[in-house]
Amino acid sequence: MRLANKRVIITGGNRGIGRAITELFAAEGAKIALLVRSDVSPFIQELTDKGCTVLAIKTDITDYEQVKQAVDSVVQLWGGLDILVNNAAVISREGVLEMTLKAWHHVMNVNVNAAFYCSKAVIGYLSEQKSGTILNISSVAAKCGDITAAPAYGTSKGALTTLTRSLARQLAPYNVRVNAIAPHAIVTEMSAQWSDEKRKQVVSAIPLGRMGRVEEVANTALFLASDEALFITGETININGGYLMD
Ligand SMILES: NC(=O)c1ccc[n+]([C@@H]2O[C@H](COP(=O)([O-])OP(=O)(O)OC[C@H]3O[C@@H](n4cnc5c(N)ncnc54)[C@H](O)[C@@H]3O)[C@@H](O)[C@H]2O)c1
C-alpha cells in the first residue's frame, strides 16, 4: 500500500475530485479526516464498511479557529499528520460586469483563504516532525483565466499556485513538500453545471478529445502525496488532455 498509515486531512472530500482522492487514498491504507460543511455520514459508512479509517469533521474552513480546532483534534487522535489536500472550492459564474463584491469575497475566502488557513494550521506539526506534504487542487484557470467563470475563480486558483510555490520554498528546509494539480474539464458536479454548448466547445479544444475522469486526478494526487515524489516540490501538474502544454 502506497499510503499505509499516513494521516491525511482533505477539505471537501465528499464528492467529485475530492471523493475520488478520498477513496483512492483510503484504499492505499491512509487514515483520512474530511473537513466538510454538511453531513456526509453515508459516505463515511460506505468506506468504513470496506475497512477504511475515515471520519468527517463539520468545519467552516473559512473560519481559522474552526480549522485549527479540527486539525488539532486529528493530530491528537492519530498522534500526528502527514498529508493535507486543499481540495474544496467554489465557482462563481457571473461575468466581470455583473459580479458582486460579495461573490468575489466568497470565492476568495473558500478557494484561497481557507487553503491558507488549513496550511497554516498543519505547518507547525509537519515542520516539527520534518516530514509531510501539502497538495493544492488548483486549475487550468490559474494559467489562462476563464471565459465563463467569474474572474475571481481564475484569480483564486492563480493565488493557490503561487501559494504552492511560496510554501514549497519556505518549508523545504523542514522536508515538507508542497505541490499542486491543475485540472481542466473533469467530469464532476462542478462541470455538470456547464451548458451543452460550453461542453462541446471545451472538448473540441482538448487534443485528447474528451473530458477527464476524477480517478485520473486522484492517481496524480496519490503520486504527489506518496514517497514516489519525495524530490518534487513547488510543482503544479497539468491534467488537461493537452489543452494547455506549458
Ligand atoms: N471539475 C473540474 O473540471 C475542475 C477543473 C479545475 C479545477 N477543479 C478543482 O478541483 C477541486 C474539486 O472540484 P470538483 O470539480 O470536484 O467540485 P465539486 O463542486 O464537485 O466539489 C467541491 C467540493 O468542495 C466542497 N466545498 C465547497 N465549499 C466548501 C466549504 N466552504 N467548506 C467545505 N467544503 C466546501 C464541496 O462540498 C465539495 O465537496 C476544486 O478545487 C476545483 O476548483 C475542478
XYZ file of N, CA and C and ligand atoms in Angstrom:
782
model
N 0.836 -1.213 0.000
C 0.000 0.000 0.000
C 0.867 1.257 0.000
N 0.507 2.204 -0.849
C 1.398 3.357 -1.045
C 1.242 4.449 0.018
N 0.141 4.401 0.799
C -0.018 5.402 1.861
C -0.305 4.728 3.204
N 0.267 3.574 3.429
C -0.028 2.821 4.647
C 0.179 3.670 5.896
N -0.876 3.790 6.687
C -0.864 4.528 7.968
C -0.564 6.017 7.867
N -0.579 6.558 6.659
C -0.399 8.018 6.541
C -1.670 8.675 7.056
N -1.489 9.792 7.792
C -2.625 10.508 8.353
C -2.911 11.722 7.473
N -4.141 11.778 6.987
C -4.471 12.726 5.918
C -5.669 13.594 6.293
N -5.613 14.871 5.931
C -6.797 15.742 6.004
C -7.122 16.182 4.584
N -8.387 16.069 4.208
C -8.841 16.520 2.890
C -10.020 17.463 3.094
N -9.983 18.616 2.459
C -11.136 19.522 2.569
C -12.146 19.172 1.479
N -13.413 19.115 1.887
C -14.489 18.853 0.923
C -14.316 17.570 0.146
N -13.872 16.512 0.809
C -13.580 15.267 0.081
C -14.759 14.328 -0.078
N -15.951 14.871 -0.122
C -17.133 14.000 -0.167
C -17.744 13.843 -1.550
N -17.313 14.637 -2.513
C -17.854 14.448 -3.865
C -16.808 14.881 -4.896
N -17.090 14.538 -6.146
C -16.217 14.971 -7.232
C -14.782 14.494 -7.076
N -13.862 15.384 -7.390
C -12.433 15.046 -7.347
C -12.006 14.663 -5.927
N -12.484 15.403 -4.945
C -12.120 15.131 -3.548
C -12.554 13.743 -3.120
N -13.732 13.334 -3.563
C -14.232 12.000 -3.221
C -13.330 10.914 -3.834
N -12.946 11.117 -5.084
C -12.069 10.130 -5.747
C -10.726 10.052 -5.016
N -10.218 11.198 -4.575
C -8.944 11.199 -3.830
C -9.134 10.464 -2.497
N -10.237 10.756 -1.822
C -10.508 10.088 -0.536
C -10.574 8.576 -0.727
N -11.312 8.137 -1.744
C -11.470 6.688 -1.966
C -10.127 6.026 -2.282
N -9.337 6.686 -3.130
C -8.054 6.091 -3.523
C -7.066 6.080 -2.352
N -6.964 7.206 -1.645
C -6.033 7.277 -0.512
C -6.436 6.252 0.561
N -7.739 6.113 0.797
C -8.208 5.152 1.813
C -7.857 3.730 1.376
N -8.045 3.452 0.082
C -7.727 2.113 -0.431
C -6.230 1.837 -0.338
N -5.422 2.903 -0.335
C -3.959 2.748 -0.235
C -3.479 2.788 1.212
N -4.419 2.670 2.154
C -4.037 2.484 3.554
C -3.979 3.732 4.412
N -4.392 4.899 3.865
C -4.337 6.136 4.658
C -5.498 6.208 5.649
N -5.265 6.949 6.739
C -6.353 7.307 7.659
C -6.771 8.709 7.266
N -8.041 8.931 7.069
C -8.451 10.215 6.475
C -9.497 10.939 7.311
N -9.266 12.240 7.516
C -10.275 13.111 8.128
C -10.728 14.115 7.074
N -12.025 14.154 6.833
C -12.564 15.106 5.867
C -13.071 16.333 6.615
N -12.695 17.518 6.139
C -13.288 18.742 6.690
C -14.418 19.124 5.747
N -15.645 19.001 6.229
C -16.808 19.158 5.343
C -17.787 20.167 5.909
N -18.648 20.670 5.035
C -19.616 21.660 5.506
C -20.979 21.034 5.789
N -21.209 19.787 5.332
C -22.515 19.163 5.576
C -22.329 17.728 6.069
N -23.451 17.079 6.361
C -23.399 15.710 6.877
C -23.020 14.747 5.741
N -21.973 13.978 5.922
C -21.547 13.040 4.874
C -21.501 11.615 5.418
N -22.358 11.341 6.447
C -22.266 10.025 7.095
C -22.456 8.829 6.159
N -23.341 8.866 5.143
C -23.443 7.702 4.273
C -22.107 7.360 3.591
N -21.373 8.395 3.159
C -20.077 8.172 2.506
C -19.070 7.583 3.499
N -19.068 8.133 4.710
C -18.143 7.639 5.738
C -18.458 6.166 6.049
N -19.768 5.868 6.152
C -20.195 4.496 6.447
C -19.748 3.542 5.344
N -19.938 4.014 4.090
C -19.553 3.201 2.923
C -18.071 2.794 3.004
N -17.224 3.776 3.336
C -15.781 3.493 3.400
C -15.439 2.654 4.630
N -16.117 2.955 5.736
C -15.867 2.195 6.964
C -16.214 0.721 6.740
N -17.316 0.485 6.020
C -17.736 -0.896 5.727
C -16.670 -1.635 4.914
N -15.880 -0.870 4.159
C -14.818 -1.513 3.366
C -13.547 -1.700 4.193
N -13.607 -1.311 5.472
C -12.446 -1.494 6.348
C -11.519 -0.283 6.379
N -11.952 0.848 5.805
C -11.093 2.046 5.787
C -11.272 2.849 7.074
N -10.239 3.615 7.430
C -10.334 4.501 8.592
C -10.586 5.918 8.091
N -11.830 6.334 8.156
C -12.215 7.649 7.622
C -13.208 8.298 8.574
N -13.050 9.592 8.810
C -14.026 10.314 9.631
C -14.258 11.687 9.025
N -15.337 12.315 9.441
C -15.627 13.655 8.918
C -15.778 14.624 10.086
N -15.257 15.822 9.905
C -15.407 16.858 10.929
C -16.098 18.046 10.268
N -17.277 18.376 10.778
C -18.008 19.506 10.197
C -17.256 20.794 10.544
N -16.782 21.462 9.521
C -15.914 22.629 9.740
C -16.217 23.708 8.716
N -16.316 24.933 9.185
C -16.366 26.066 8.252
C -14.910 26.427 7.973
N -14.430 25.997 6.816
C -12.995 26.157 6.544
C -12.602 27.616 6.299
N -13.600 28.505 6.223
C -13.262 29.927 6.073
C -13.109 30.593 7.447
N -13.184 29.781 8.509
C -13.023 30.299 9.871
C -11.766 29.648 10.468
N -10.700 30.436 10.648
C -9.414 29.852 11.055
C -9.507 29.098 12.380
N -10.295 29.641 13.329
C -10.381 28.978 14.641
C -10.963 27.578 14.507
N -11.996 27.448 13.660
C -12.607 26.127 13.451
C -11.617 25.172 12.770
N -10.882 25.705 11.803
C -9.893 24.873 11.092
C -8.838 24.375 12.084
N -8.337 25.294 12.906
C -7.273 24.951 13.861
C -7.761 23.866 14.824
N -9.007 24.066 15.291
C -9.579 23.091 16.230
C -9.678 21.703 15.567
N -10.130 21.683 14.319
C -10.290 20.405 13.602
C -8.926 19.739 13.411
N -7.940 20.512 12.963
C -6.597 19.951 12.730
C -6.008 19.434 14.050
N -6.121 20.235 15.103
C -5.571 19.819 16.408
C -6.220 18.513 16.876
N -7.534 18.386 16.633
C -8.212 17.176 17.112
C -7.742 15.948 16.323
N -7.464 16.117 15.042
C -6.959 14.996 14.236
C -5.568 14.584 14.724
N -4.734 15.587 14.964
C -3.365 15.295 15.426
C -3.404 14.585 16.783
N -4.311 15.041 17.629
C -4.430 14.415 18.946
C -4.892 12.954 18.810
N -5.850 12.743 17.901
C -6.414 11.403 17.713
C -5.395 10.423 17.136
N -4.667 10.882 16.112
C -3.787 9.960 15.392
C -2.291 10.179 15.702
N -2.012 11.112 16.599
C -0.622 11.323 17.017
C 0.237 12.036 15.994
N -0.369 12.675 15.018
C 0.394 13.441 14.028
C -0.388 13.554 12.736
N 0.266 14.111 11.733
C -0.389 14.317 10.442
C 0.678 14.234 9.355
N 0.326 13.693 8.203
C 1.314 13.555 7.126
C 0.941 14.314 5.853
N -0.357 14.386 5.566
C -0.760 14.932 4.262
C -1.986 15.835 4.424
N -1.925 17.006 3.792
C -3.112 17.881 3.697
C -3.450 18.036 2.223
N -4.715 17.838 1.866
C -5.157 18.107 0.494
C -6.173 19.237 0.540
N -5.789 20.388 -0.009
C -6.710 21.520 -0.111
C -7.499 21.376 -1.407
N -8.658 20.739 -1.289
C -9.462 20.418 -2.472
C -10.711 21.293 -2.601
N -11.321 21.653 -1.482
C -12.618 22.363 -1.529
C -12.507 23.669 -2.307
N -13.525 23.944 -3.086
C -13.541 25.203 -3.835
C -14.964 25.505 -4.279
N -15.199 26.750 -4.577
C -16.474 27.145 -5.182
C -16.164 27.910 -6.463
N -17.165 27.932 -7.340
C -17.011 28.673 -8.590
C -18.162 29.659 -8.677
N -17.914 30.774 -9.300
C -18.976 31.764 -9.471
C -19.070 32.043 -10.967
N -20.291 32.154 -11.459
C -20.484 32.213 -12.913
C -20.669 33.621 -13.476
N -20.857 34.616 -12.593
C -21.116 35.959 -13.134
C -19.907 36.473 -13.916
N -20.176 37.144 -15.001
C -19.105 37.797 -15.750
C -18.597 38.996 -14.972
N -17.536 39.577 -15.452
C -16.907 40.672 -14.706
C -17.854 41.868 -14.516
N -18.779 42.069 -15.470
C -19.668 43.242 -15.363
C -20.728 43.065 -14.290
N -21.174 41.805 -14.084
C -22.265 41.565 -13.120
C -21.766 41.170 -11.741
N -20.536 40.756 -11.639
C -20.079 40.138 -10.397
C -20.163 41.085 -9.193
N -20.751 40.570 -8.097
C -20.849 41.388 -6.884
C -19.584 41.218 -6.041
N -19.369 42.177 -5.188
C -18.209 42.071 -4.293
C -18.385 40.892 -3.345
N -19.662 40.640 -2.977
C -19.941 39.522 -2.063
C -19.487 38.198 -2.706
N -19.828 38.030 -3.998
C -19.434 36.797 -4.706
C -17.909 36.708 -4.801
N -17.277 37.824 -5.106
C -15.806 37.857 -5.179
C -15.195 37.355 -3.868
N -15.663 37.943 -2.756
C -15.073 37.592 -1.459
C -15.349 36.135 -1.098
N -16.526 35.636 -1.469
C -16.850 34.243 -1.140
C -15.874 33.291 -1.856
N -15.665 33.525 -3.149
C -14.742 32.671 -3.913
C -13.332 32.758 -3.317
N -12.887 33.959 -3.031
C -11.531 34.106 -2.490
C -11.422 33.462 -1.097
N -12.500 33.579 -0.315
C -12.479 33.013 1.039
C -12.347 31.497 1.017
N -13.150 30.842 0.164
C -13.122 29.366 0.136
C -11.879 28.872 -0.597
N -11.572 29.483 -1.742
C -10.525 28.911 -2.607
C -9.103 29.291 -2.183
N -8.943 30.462 -1.576
C -7.580 30.881 -1.203
C -7.408 30.962 0.320
N -8.264 31.748 0.965
C -8.051 31.946 2.407
C -8.136 30.620 3.161
N -9.163 29.817 2.828
C -9.329 28.551 3.549
C -8.128 27.633 3.310
N -7.612 27.636 2.082
C -6.435 26.792 1.792
C -5.246 27.263 2.627
N -5.121 28.574 2.771
C -4.031 29.087 3.612
C -4.274 28.743 5.084
N -5.528 28.891 5.539
C -5.829 28.581 6.951
C -5.485 27.119 7.258
N -5.887 26.216 6.351
C -5.611 24.789 6.589
C -4.109 24.550 6.577
N -3.418 25.190 5.622
C -1.961 25.018 5.552
C -1.308 25.536 6.835
N -1.724 26.735 7.242
C -1.137 27.331 8.455
C -1.374 26.436 9.683
N -2.560 25.844 9.739
C -2.887 25.004 10.903
C -2.059 23.714 10.947
N -1.597 23.232 9.773
C -0.830 21.965 9.783
C 0.687 22.174 9.767
N 1.111 23.343 9.313
C 2.544 23.581 9.075
C 3.402 23.358 10.331
N 2.889 23.792 11.482
C 3.653 23.625 12.734
C 3.953 22.151 12.980
N 2.937 21.317 12.779
C 3.108 19.880 13.026
C 4.061 19.247 12.011
N 3.858 19.584 10.725
C 4.691 18.959 9.682
C 6.152 19.388 9.827
N 6.357 20.685 10.080
C 7.751 21.158 10.150
C 8.451 20.583 11.372
N 7.708 20.399 12.456
C 8.326 19.835 13.663
C 8.730 18.377 13.440
N 7.877 17.624 12.738
C 8.234 16.205 12.533
C 9.179 16.021 11.337
N 9.437 17.148 10.628
C 10.366 17.141 9.485
C 9.938 16.172 8.378
N 8.625 16.107 8.153
C 8.112 15.342 7.015
C 6.657 15.713 6.801
N 6.208 15.463 5.595
C 4.803 15.724 5.294
C 4.662 16.464 3.981
N 3.431 16.534 3.525
C 3.217 17.180 2.235
C 1.842 17.844 2.167
N 1.797 18.927 1.418
C 0.538 19.651 1.183
C 0.278 19.610 -0.314
N -0.958 19.294 -0.667
C -1.326 19.236 -2.079
C -2.505 20.169 -2.313
N -2.342 21.108 -3.227
C -3.405 22.063 -3.525
C -4.045 21.719 -4.864
N -5.381 21.712 -4.912
C -6.049 21.473 -6.186
C -6.333 22.833 -6.823
N -5.497 23.165 -7.777
C -5.625 24.438 -8.482
C -6.488 24.217 -9.719
N -6.180 24.869 -10.811
C -6.992 24.726 -12.029
C -6.228 25.317 -13.202
N -6.594 24.865 -14.398
C -6.025 25.486 -15.592
C -6.367 26.978 -15.622
N -7.480 27.335 -14.959
C -7.892 28.748 -14.938
C -6.843 29.637 -14.267
N -5.971 29.015 -13.449
C -4.890 29.782 -12.817
C -3.950 30.340 -13.870
N -3.857 29.605 -15.000
C -2.883 29.965 -16.020
C -3.513 30.721 -17.179
N -4.769 30.448 -17.481
C -5.392 31.076 -18.673
C -6.542 32.011 -18.335
N -6.974 32.074 -17.079
C -8.236 32.757 -16.808
C -9.359 31.857 -17.298
N -10.594 32.346 -17.234
C -11.723 31.510 -17.671
C -12.740 32.424 -18.312
N -13.235 32.040 -19.470
C -14.163 32.954 -20.143
C -15.586 32.879 -19.596
N -15.945 31.762 -18.954
C -17.326 31.675 -18.452
C -17.426 31.803 -16.938
N -16.381 31.510 -16.201
C -16.439 31.686 -14.744
C -16.130 33.143 -14.419
N -16.543 33.546 -13.211
C -16.227 34.911 -12.778
C -14.709 35.041 -12.641
N -14.192 36.258 -12.803
C -12.731 36.411 -12.719
C -12.156 35.996 -11.372
N -13.006 35.958 -10.346
C -12.496 35.564 -9.023
C -11.987 34.129 -9.042
N -12.586 33.262 -9.849
C -12.199 31.840 -9.827
C -10.746 31.660 -10.287
N -10.455 32.143 -11.501
C -9.086 32.012 -12.014
C -8.093 32.741 -11.125
N -8.518 33.897 -10.606
C -7.632 34.673 -9.730
C -7.317 33.865 -8.470
N -8.355 33.236 -7.920
C -8.144 32.447 -6.692
C -7.201 31.274 -6.968
N -7.346 30.652 -8.146
C -6.506 29.499 -8.456
C -5.069 29.942 -8.771
N -4.935 31.121 -9.356
C -3.595 31.673 -9.572
C -2.913 31.907 -8.233
N -3.682 32.421 -7.280
C -3.135 32.655 -5.934
C -2.712 31.329 -5.300
N -3.506 30.292 -5.544
C -3.197 28.984 -4.954
C -1.900 28.415 -5.530
N -1.697 28.611 -6.823
C -0.457 28.149 -7.448
C 0.735 28.897 -6.848
N 0.573 30.193 -6.650
C 1.667 30.978 -6.076
C 1.879 30.620 -4.607
N 0.775 30.367 -3.901
C 0.899 29.926 -2.506
C 1.680 28.608 -2.457
N 1.399 27.736 -3.419
C 2.098 26.442 -3.507
C 3.616 26.667 -3.592
N 4.010 27.566 -4.485
C 5.454 27.801 -4.662
C 6.069 28.461 -3.424
N 5.349 29.428 -2.853
C 5.894 30.141 -1.686
C 6.070 29.189 -0.509
N 5.029 28.374 -0.257
C 5.135 27.433 0.865
C 6.212 26.384 0.576
N 6.304 25.968 -0.692
C 7.316 24.955 -1.044
C 8.714 25.475 -0.716
N 8.981 26.735 -1.072
C 10.309 27.303 -0.780
C 10.546 27.408 0.723
N 9.526 27.904 1.442
C 9.742 28.158 2.871
C 9.740 26.890 3.712
N 9.090 25.833 3.213
C 9.011 24.607 4.025
C 10.025 23.546 3.608
N 10.707 23.767 2.494
C 11.708 22.777 2.040
C 12.767 22.485 3.111
N 13.252 23.498 3.827
C 14.257 23.194 4.857
C 13.741 22.248 5.940
N 12.411 22.128 6.042
C 11.825 21.223 7.055
C 11.403 19.884 6.435
N 11.826 19.658 5.168
C 11.475 18.426 4.462
C 9.958 18.289 4.272
N 9.294 19.424 4.126
C 7.850 19.403 3.856
C 7.656 19.841 2.403
N 7.001 19.003 1.616
C 6.803 19.293 0.193
C 5.421 19.880 -0.047
N 5.343 20.797 -1.011
C 4.055 21.433 -1.341
C 3.912 21.441 -2.858
N 2.872 20.810 -3.353
C 2.648 20.736 -4.800
C 1.194 21.043 -5.121
N 0.927 21.162 -6.418
C -0.451 21.426 -6.848
C -0.763 20.624 -8.101
N -2.060 20.504 -8.339
C -2.558 19.870 -9.554
C -3.442 20.900 -10.232
N -3.300 21.018 -11.544
C -4.153 21.963 -12.285
C -5.015 21.195 -13.277
N -6.199 20.751 -12.848
C -7.055 20.005 -13.777
C -7.813 20.956 -14.701
N -8.340 20.340 -15.739
C -9.231 21.068 -16.651
C -10.256 20.074 -17.158
N -11.504 20.500 -17.191
C -12.564 19.704 -17.822
C -12.682 18.289 -17.275
N -12.807 18.184 -15.973
C -13.006 16.879 -15.332
C -14.517 16.707 -15.083
N -15.007 15.514 -15.321
C -16.444 15.282 -15.142
C -16.783 15.239 -13.644
N -17.429 16.295 -13.136
C -17.888 16.364 -11.733
C -19.152 17.213 -11.698
N -19.703 17.388 -10.478
C -20.897 18.239 -10.365
C -20.593 19.675 -10.770
N -19.331 20.084 -10.541
C -18.956 21.462 -10.898
C -19.052 21.642 -12.417
N -18.505 20.689 -13.168
C -18.541 20.825 -14.633
C -19.910 20.426 -15.197
N -20.727 19.722 -14.378
C -22.075 19.358 -14.842
C -22.944 20.609 -15.007
N -22.532 21.705 -14.373
C -23.297 22.957 -14.494
C -23.107 23.614 -15.868
N -22.145 23.116 -16.648
C -21.889 23.718 -17.957
C -23.044 23.446 -18.917
N -23.283 24.371 -19.830
C -24.275 24.127 -20.876
C -23.675 23.143 -21.886
N -24.564 22.506 -22.708
C -24.065 21.561 -23.720
C -23.111 22.272 -24.675
N -23.450 23.507 -24.969
C -22.619 24.285 -25.902
C -21.207 24.473 -25.329
N -21.161 24.818 -24.031
C -19.836 25.017 -23.414
C -19.061 23.682 -23.400
N -19.779 22.570 -23.101
C -19.096 21.274 -23.036
C -18.466 20.922 -24.393
N -19.263 21.136 -25.461
C -18.750 20.835 -26.813
C -17.541 21.699 -27.136
N -17.665 22.974 -26.779
C -16.581 23.931 -27.036
C -15.311 23.502 -26.277
N -15.498 23.083 -25.025
C -14.364 22.684 -24.194
C -13.686 21.447 -24.790
N -14.496 20.421 -25.121
C -13.926 19.160 -25.620
C -13.210 19.382 -26.949
N -13.761 20.255 -27.799
C -13.134 20.468 -29.114
C -11.749 21.111 -28.991
N -11.474 21.725 -27.847
C -10.156 22.350 -27.667
C -9.160 21.442 -26.944
N -9.588 20.200 -26.656
C -8.703 19.277 -25.926
C -8.109 18.263 -26.908
N -6.794 18.255 -27.099
C -6.178 17.327 -28.054
C -6.590 15.867 -27.845
N -6.720 15.412 -26.605
C -7.113 14.019 -26.379
C -8.604 13.792 -26.641
N -9.358 14.846 -26.926
C -10.717 14.727 -27.432
C -11.773 14.243 -26.455
N -11.553 14.431 -25.175
C -12.565 14.019 -24.196
C -12.363 14.787 -22.908
N -13.363 14.669 -22.005
C -13.169 15.248 -20.675
C -12.405 14.257 -19.803
N -11.876 14.751 -18.702
C -11.084 13.895 -17.821
C -11.945 13.236 -16.757
N -11.391 12.198 -16.130
C -12.109 11.466 -15.087
C -11.504 11.786 -13.717
N -12.370 11.782 -12.706
C -11.890 12.104 -11.354
C -10.773 11.144 -10.916
N -10.873 9.895 -11.362
C -9.850 8.911 -10.970
C -8.479 9.320 -11.521
N -8.481 9.989 -12.674
C -7.206 10.398 -13.271
C -6.546 11.503 -12.428
N -7.374 12.353 -11.837
C -6.830 13.382 -10.945
C -6.352 12.710 -9.648
N -7.145 11.777 -9.151
C -6.784 11.094 -7.893
C -5.460 10.339 -8.037
N -5.232 9.729 -9.209
C -3.976 8.996 -9.418
C -2.775 9.930 -9.316
N -2.906 11.123 -9.865
C -1.803 12.094 -9.791
C -1.628 12.594 -8.358
N -2.763 12.787 -7.673
C -2.699 13.213 -6.262
C -1.958 12.151 -5.435
N -2.255 10.899 -5.715
C -1.605 9.802 -4.976
C -0.100 9.818 -5.215
N 0.281 9.977 -6.472
C 1.709 10.022 -6.796
C 2.394 11.166 -6.029
N 1.809 12.368 -6.098
C 2.450 13.530 -5.455
C 2.494 13.392 -3.929
N 1.475 12.741 -3.369
C 1.422 12.604 -1.906
C 2.312 11.466 -1.406
N 2.663 10.551 -2.302
C 3.392 9.353 -1.868
C 4.907 9.589 -1.840
N 5.615 8.599 -1.333
C 7.076 8.691 -1.266
C 7.727 8.591 -2.644
N 6.925 8.257 -3.670
C 7.471 8.232 -5.035
C 7.832 9.642 -5.516
N 7.286 10.650 -4.846
C 7.503 12.029 -5.300
C 8.335 12.835 -4.293
N 9.200 12.140 -3.567
C 9.930 12.814 -2.483
C 10.858 13.946 -2.950
N 11.202 13.965 -4.250
C 12.094 15.031 -4.738
C 11.318 16.070 -5.566
N 9.999 16.063 -5.422
C 9.178 17.024 -6.176
C 8.536 17.998 -5.197
N 8.819 19.285 -5.362
C 8.141 20.300 -4.563
C 8.031 21.591 -5.359
N 6.970 22.340 -5.076
C 6.735 23.611 -5.777
C 6.185 23.411 -7.179
N 5.782 22.192 -7.499
C 5.357 21.848 -8.862
C 3.822 21.919 -8.980
N 3.357 22.316 -10.155
C 1.925 22.217 -10.460
C 1.796 21.340 -11.698
N 1.118 20.215 -11.552
C 0.995 19.271 -12.675
C -0.331 19.483 -13.410
N -0.236 19.684 -14.714
C -1.435 19.814 -15.546
C -2.109 18.470 -15.718
N -3.442 18.454 -15.637
C -4.207 17.255 -16.043
C -5.302 17.801 -16.927
N -5.020 17.885 -18.219
C -5.945 18.634 -19.071
C -6.059 18.081 -20.495
N -5.605 16.848 -20.709
C -5.733 16.238 -22.036
C -4.963 16.973 -23.113
N -3.997 17.798 -22.695
C -3.180 18.523 -23.665
C -3.714 19.907 -24.006
N -4.790 20.311 -23.324
C -5.399 21.628 -23.605
C -4.377 22.758 -23.460
N -3.620 22.690 -22.389
C -2.553 23.674 -22.198
C -1.258 22.917 -21.928
N -0.256 23.173 -22.760
C 1.034 22.498 -22.567
C 2.040 23.566 -22.197
N 2.392 23.622 -20.917
C 3.381 24.635 -20.530
C 4.418 24.047 -19.600
N -14.120 19.638 -12.251
C -13.219 20.303 -12.967
O -13.227 20.276 -14.194
C -12.159 21.098 -12.282
C -11.249 21.784 -13.090
C -10.242 22.511 -12.485
C -10.130 22.525 -11.103
N -11.033 21.863 -10.330
C -10.846 21.930 -8.890
O -10.937 20.641 -8.312
C -11.423 20.750 -6.965
C -12.626 19.850 -6.781
O -13.617 20.269 -7.700
P -14.855 19.377 -8.137
O -14.991 19.529 -9.588
O -14.754 18.047 -7.513
O -16.004 20.261 -7.488
P -17.274 19.906 -6.624
O -18.093 21.139 -6.628
O -17.880 18.620 -7.057
O -16.634 19.690 -5.190
C -16.173 20.768 -4.436
C -16.072 20.310 -3.009
O -15.753 21.447 -2.213
C -16.598 21.433 -1.096
N -16.746 22.772 -0.551
C -17.105 23.904 -1.204
N -17.168 24.921 -0.318
C -16.805 24.417 0.898
C -16.670 24.949 2.188
N -16.921 26.220 2.444
N -16.275 24.138 3.198
C -16.013 22.818 2.971
N -16.142 22.255 1.758
C -16.542 23.040 0.748
C -17.913 20.856 -1.593
O -18.739 20.407 -0.538
C -17.389 19.731 -2.473
O -17.113 18.590 -1.685
C -11.734 22.230 -6.760
O -10.641 22.837 -6.123
C -11.906 22.754 -8.167
O -11.664 24.129 -8.257
C -12.053 21.145 -10.895
